[in-house]
């Protein structure tokens, strides 16, 4: 595709439910990142995938958060037993090679936990 | 880890004036310095970046200057226009890292017509 695609664009869920957020990176980009942006705040790194290497999970805030990337392309971020503090915009980005190459962001998924 | 600070946190200028936003960082091994622009409700977009072997880079009305000794880099916008109104984030990257961005808290720029 022309850019990074994320779905859904909006997700409203009840506290305690699980949610899955999807990211489709730019074709040919080997690196994929997930970030979280709370209202009026900066971006917080969550997890990074590069090719077939083990992901860097150092930014995940708790064990309720996990992510996978299948076939080196599409990625899914899963939040189990959602809490109200998980409400935020979840942004995905991809870059051609990772490291020092430019990152391109998707439009994000706005998650609201009631 | 990297400590990133941006100043000012908010900036209001008159259309046509210049705007300067400064980003300081702590990791002397940082060697890639991008600036992102995020309009309200939209995704961050890379507007300009610079690498450590260059002191200045310009793209039309936007420029970035780097002072590695002092560990800061600045975004310069000349002849500001209302469409420049947005939040600007710096995100210096450690040379040995995988590229995950540590963002500054952002600078909200308002350009008044």
mmCIF file of C-alpha atoms in Angstrom, chain A residues 7-111:
data_model
loop_
_atom_site.group_PDB
_atom_site.id
_atom_site.type_symbol
_atom_site.label_atom_id
_atom_site.label_comp_id
_atom_site.label_asym_id
_atom_site.label_seq_id
_atom_site.Cartn_x
_atom_site.Cartn_y
_atom_site.Cartn_z
ATOM 1 C CA UNK A 7 -7.355 -0.765 11.955
ATOM 2 C CA UNK A 8 -9.707 -0.136 13.517
ATOM 3 C CA UNK A 9 -9.443 3.647 13.576
ATOM 4 C CA UNK A 10 -11.516 3.759 16.737
ATOM 5 C CA UNK A 11 -12.208 1.106 19.342
ATOM 6 C CA UNK A 12 -14.456 1.407 22.373
ATOM 7 C CA UNK A 13 -14.321 -1.441 24.839
ATOM 8 C CA UNK A 14 -15.332 -2.272 28.362
ATOM 9 C CA UNK A 15 -12.843 -2.616 31.166
ATOM 10 C CA UNK A 16 -11.603 -6.178 31.410
ATOM 11 C CA UNK A 17 -12.115 -7.065 27.754
ATOM 12 C CA UNK A 18 -9.297 -7.963 25.353
ATOM 13 C CA UNK A 19 -8.603 -5.922 22.231
ATOM 14 C CA UNK A 20 -6.545 -6.460 19.089
ATOM 15 C CA UNK A 21 -5.116 -3.641 17.028
ATOM 16 C CA UNK A 22 -3.759 -4.224 13.545
ATOM 17 C CA UNK A 23 -0.948 -2.595 11.597
ATOM 18 C CA UNK A 24 -0.116 -3.088 7.932
ATOM 19 C CA UNK A 25 3.293 -1.527 7.217
ATOM 20 C CA UNK A 26 4.601 -0.071 3.997
ATOM 21 C CA UNK A 27 5.508 -2.856 1.600
ATOM 22 C CA UNK A 28 9.199 -3.680 1.761
ATOM 23 C CA UNK A 29 9.788 -2.074 5.139
ATOM 24 C CA UNK A 30 11.563 -4.502 7.422
ATOM 25 C CA UNK A 31 11.167 -2.569 10.668
ATOM 26 C CA UNK A 32 7.880 -2.023 12.504
ATOM 27 C CA UNK A 33 7.242 -0.069 15.704
ATOM 28 C CA UNK A 34 4.328 0.407 18.051
ATOM 29 C CA UNK A 35 3.906 3.598 20.102
ATOM 30 C CA UNK A 36 1.259 4.895 22.474
ATOM 31 C CA UNK A 37 0.143 8.511 22.741
ATOM 32 C CA UNK A 38 -2.013 9.614 25.627
ATOM 33 C CA UNK A 39 -4.117 12.762 25.285
ATOM 34 C CA UNK A 40 -1.936 15.819 24.898
ATOM 35 C CA UNK A 41 1.238 13.845 25.518
ATOM 36 C CA UNK A 42 4.243 12.743 23.554
ATOM 37 C CA UNK A 43 4.772 9.304 22.100
ATOM 38 C CA UNK A 44 5.789 6.342 24.214
ATOM 39 C CA UNK A 45 7.673 3.466 22.583
ATOM 40 C CA UNK A 46 6.115 0.039 23.122
ATOM 41 C CA UNK A 47 7.706 -2.618 20.900
ATOM 42 C CA UNK A 48 9.925 -3.002 17.822
ATOM 43 C CA UNK A 49 10.182 -5.719 15.161
ATOM 44 C CA UNK A 50 13.064 -6.058 12.714
ATOM 45 C CA UNK A 51 12.930 -8.782 10.094
ATOM 46 C CA UNK A 52 13.051 -12.219 11.657
ATOM 47 C CA UNK A 53 14.873 -11.080 14.789
ATOM 48 C CA UNK A 54 13.370 -11.366 18.250
ATOM 49 C CA UNK A 55 11.312 -8.245 18.978
ATOM 50 C CA UNK A 56 12.433 -5.553 21.398
ATOM 51 C CA UNK A 57 9.671 -5.573 23.990
ATOM 52 C CA UNK A 58 11.362 -3.202 26.399
ATOM 53 C CA UNK A 59 8.641 -0.555 26.183
ATOM 54 C CA UNK A 60 5.636 -2.736 26.948
ATOM 55 C CA UNK A 61 4.063 -1.354 30.154
ATOM 56 C CA UNK A 62 2.801 -4.665 31.537
ATOM 57 C CA UNK A 63 2.386 -8.328 30.688
ATOM 58 C CA UNK A 64 -1.154 -7.561 29.540
ATOM 59 C CA UNK A 65 0.399 -6.148 26.384
ATOM 60 C CA UNK A 66 1.776 -8.353 23.625
ATOM 61 C CA UNK A 67 2.409 -8.096 19.921
ATOM 62 C CA UNK A 68 3.259 -10.334 17.048
ATOM 63 C CA UNK A 69 4.274 -9.861 13.480
ATOM 64 C CA UNK A 70 3.393 -12.565 11.015
ATOM 65 C CA UNK A 71 5.439 -13.211 7.899
ATOM 66 C CA UNK A 72 7.486 -10.098 8.470
ATOM 67 C CA UNK A 73 4.567 -7.905 7.488
ATOM 68 C CA UNK A 74 1.286 -7.361 9.350
ATOM 69 C CA UNK A 75 1.472 -6.854 13.093
ATOM 70 C CA UNK A 76 -1.139 -7.208 15.816
ATOM 71 C CA UNK A 77 -0.951 -5.523 19.213
ATOM 72 C CA UNK A 78 -3.057 -7.276 21.835
ATOM 73 C CA UNK A 79 -4.105 -5.791 25.147
ATOM 74 C CA UNK A 80 -5.637 -8.247 27.583
ATOM 75 C CA UNK A 81 -7.971 -7.329 30.438
ATOM 76 C CA UNK A 82 -8.026 -3.687 29.391
ATOM 77 C CA UNK A 83 -7.911 -0.971 32.034
ATOM 78 C CA UNK A 84 -9.059 2.636 31.801
ATOM 79 C CA UNK A 85 -5.449 3.824 31.807
ATOM 80 C CA UNK A 86 -4.933 1.937 28.540
ATOM 81 C CA UNK A 87 -7.087 4.551 26.799
ATOM 82 C CA UNK A 88 -4.856 6.276 24.271
ATOM 83 C CA UNK A 89 -4.026 6.461 20.590
ATOM 84 C CA UNK A 90 -1.894 3.526 19.499
ATOM 85 C CA UNK A 91 0.378 4.383 16.604
ATOM 86 C CA UNK A 92 2.277 2.042 14.351
ATOM 87 C CA UNK A 93 5.275 3.071 12.266
ATOM 88 C CA UNK A 94 7.474 1.312 9.747
ATOM 89 C CA UNK A 95 10.868 2.067 8.283
ATOM 90 C CA UNK A 96 12.859 0.657 5.431
ATOM 91 C CA UNK A 97 15.688 -0.837 7.454
ATOM 92 C CA UNK A 98 15.215 0.248 11.054
ATOM 93 C CA UNK A 99 18.110 1.887 12.840
ATOM 94 C CA UNK A 100 18.629 5.379 11.508
ATOM 95 C CA UNK A 101 16.111 5.308 8.658
ATOM 96 C CA UNK A 102 13.029 7.508 8.647
ATOM 97 C CA UNK A 103 9.873 6.181 10.257
ATOM 98 C CA UNK A 104 6.441 6.543 8.677
ATOM 99 C CA UNK A 105 3.397 6.500 10.901
ATOM 100 C CA UNK A 106 -0.082 5.151 10.479
ATOM 101 C CA UNK A 107 -3.132 7.195 11.448
ATOM 102 C CA UNK A 108 -3.447 5.320 14.710
ATOM 103 C CA UNK A 109 -6.162 3.495 16.614
ATOM 104 C CA UNK A 110 -7.971 5.512 19.259
ATOM 105 C CA UNK A 111 -8.754 3.138 22.100
#
